[in-house]
Structure formats: structure tokens, C-alpha cells
């Protein structure tokens, strides 16, 4: 049986998809990091990399996999530095180590997951960038 | 099958020796008393461990540790785990590369745990070339983790837990490597990304092969400025080839490597292409080794003609030119005889 409010959550997810898909090509990963990646969705990288560009970026800044597409992370890096109106803290977040994608959140609303802080849960053994 | 009573109570002695063997790479990383030399292991497509040993005879004695690759350029070969164990059995210190392309986080952690059981302690985390770079572009790409995340997972296992938080007991002290490409855009972000990996636990950063000394130089000064070169050993890479055709191939086909036209011309227009291709690599190596922050060099050999020996001897680098190691070797020899 669906929990109470499940309908409302599904409606929010539908609205989120309608708003974010045309603008950012949102893939509904359910754990949005757009603010920390220069408003560029890392899930549109063919390798879905969350922590910067791979070593295969072409000399012209285009993608290793899709030669006529600009590398998502070249774009993200450029926007994090130069995009107007982006708060300074957001610009610096591009250097953070983002945890592995929680695949159980795929298709859910990141807005709901933000409010419930579900998107901040990481596996118990994730030590992030705090290596001993 | 009759195995005989008691035959499975202990591992063959060579495996017990692996778990307690001396780890030269980690020791050199802390002493840094001379340039560290690593090399790429040729891939295996069939053949036995003895065949592999024969192919490594022109490489292994002249370097400190050997990288075993993980389906390089998205081509299937004998697995990274099996190759790492094979090298360890042969008495060659392996660095087990792990790419994120082919396996999810469960399979990758299982590989690390399995290799550790055989005394493998050196690991190197890479994102990996895309499947489209290989001979099976129809394959499903995985990338469940990315390179920096994999470094962090390795650091977690080194500290005693799987990603889930469940206990893991490593047999030795993991030495964690990562890779960065000083020549791929955005160029001014690459040292930051190396720093991200060092913050996640990387103790070594091997660089993608570069034919642009200025890019390596700029990357290294950024790594000295942000502390990467002090906190991790940084090893630029060179690639020994036989001539201009191989250089053009790399420029055209290998993701993330570009070879300047004038460099290809230098080799193509030489009277002796093979010699000129070697001299090019010697120049690049000598240049890299004198840059501040560089801890050593990583060599890929596509010549298979003894050029690794020639290069290390002409530049007087590697274990053969380490008095500490030759003393240790003599002592071990004296004990065993």
C-alpha cells in the first residue's frame, strides 16, 4: 500500500521533471547537485561522472564519447567560474568530492529529497575526502 | 579427487610470502631518495604465467613497480586481479589498476578484497576510457563510481571498512594511486582534480602520457603550489614507440593523448626513425625528471627491444642505480646462500 502523501510526492516529481528537463536535460537522479556544478547536470556526461572531467576530453574541449558535444565538465568548470549571479559558495562547491550516486533515488524528486534531507544520506563507510 | 590429508590447511609458501613481502613503492614514496620508476605491464591474451614472465624480462628488472592495467582502451584482456597476482608470484611488485567502466561498486570492492588476500597492496583508481574507444562498443558502460570516488572507497578499505560500513581487514597497508591527464581540458583545473584525489586518499598520481613538455611543466608547478607534489608522488608518463606511425596512431585514436605535428615530423624525417623515437622519449623523460615536484617516471614500452633498460641506464635511474636496494639485494642473497 502506498504511504499517505505518496500521491503528492509523485506530483512534485512530475512537476520537477517538467521544469528541469527542458532547461538542464534533467535525468531525475533524485539527488540534484546542479548548484555545485555550475548549473550543469553531471548526469548528462556519458560516463555520468560526478567529480570532474575524465582524462579523455578532446583538445577542443569536446567529449571523448560524443565528439561534437562540449564536455559537460568543461562547461561546468567554465560556468562555475564565470556564470553571473551564481553565489560564491556555489562556485567553490565544484571542488567538493560528491559521493557515489544513490541509485535507489532514481526517478524520485530531488526537491522532496532535499527537504527531507534524504539526498544527504551516504553509505556508512563513505569517508569522502577525509582520508585518514 | 584425492588431495591427501592436510593438503589444504595452508597456502603454498609463495602466497604466504606475498602477504609479508617488502613493498618497495611505498618505501620509496616516503624516502624519495631517488627517482621512482614504474612501467606498464603488457596485456595478456592467453598464454601462461611463464609466457608473461618472459615478456616482462626486458622491463621488470629495471623498474620499481609495474602497473597491471584493467581492460585498457576498453579491450578485454586477462583481468587486473589475475595479472596482479601473477606478477606478485613472479616477485615483481604490481600496481593494480582499476577502472570504473566495467564493474559496479560491489564487483570493484570484491576485486580489491580478493587481490588483498594475495598480498596486493598497490592500487590505482582510474575512470577508464569509454567503451566506444574499444573493440566492443556495444558493451554496457557502468561508471557506478567515478575515479575520485574510487580513490575514497580504496581509502575506506585501507582504513578497514567497505563502502557499506561493513568491516574489512586488509592484509597489508594499501598504497593508493590515481591518474590525471595534464593535457586534457580544462587545463587549469587538472591540478585541482589531482588535489581532490589526494584529499580522498591518493598517495601517488601517475600522469597520462604527454608529448607536450610545457603542459607537464605547468601541471607540475600547480601541483607544487597546491601541495599535491608534496603529499603524493607524482610520476609523468612517457611512451616508447618505434616510429612516427605509432605517434600518429596515438594522436588520432587514443583518447586524451595529442602529439604535436612537429614532434611527429621530428621522428618521421629522421634517417633512423626508431632511434629518433627513442631519443624523443629520452628527452621527454630527462625534461620531466628535472621539474620541481616530480618524484619519478612511468614508462609504457611498445618497442619490446630492451629500450627500458637503455633508458634507465642512460639516465641512471631505477633500482639498478640505488645503492640502498643493491645492499638489500646482496644481504638477501647472502642469507639465502
mmCIF file of C-alpha atoms in Angstrom, chain A residues 56-62, chain B residues 183-185 212 215 251 257-259:
data_model
loop_
_atom_site.group_PDB
_atom_site.id
_atom_site.type_symbol
_atom_site.label_atom_id
_atom_site.label_comp_id
_atom_site.label_asym_id
_atom_site.label_seq_id
_atom_site.Cartn_x
_atom_site.Cartn_y
_atom_site.Cartn_z
ATOM 1 C CA UNK A 56 39.603 11.732 -22.385
ATOM 2 C CA UNK A 57 38.430 15.306 -23.027
ATOM 3 C CA UNK A 58 39.446 16.312 -26.546
ATOM 4 C CA UNK A 59 41.865 19.154 -27.204
ATOM 5 C CA UNK A 60 38.976 21.347 -28.400
ATOM 6 C CA UNK A 61 37.134 20.743 -25.112
ATOM 7 C CA UNK A 62 34.644 18.313 -26.591
ATOM 8 C CA UNK B 183 47.000 17.652 -21.265
ATOM 9 C CA UNK B 184 43.187 17.456 -21.266
ATOM 10 C CA UNK B 185 40.911 20.497 -20.938
ATOM 11 C CA UNK B 212 53.901 18.432 -24.523
ATOM 12 C CA UNK B 215 51.825 21.161 -20.229
ATOM 13 C CA UNK B 251 47.329 11.240 -31.714
ATOM 14 C CA UNK B 257 46.640 11.970 -25.917
ATOM 15 C CA UNK B 258 47.711 14.502 -28.512
ATOM 16 C CA UNK B 259 51.063 14.545 -30.259
#
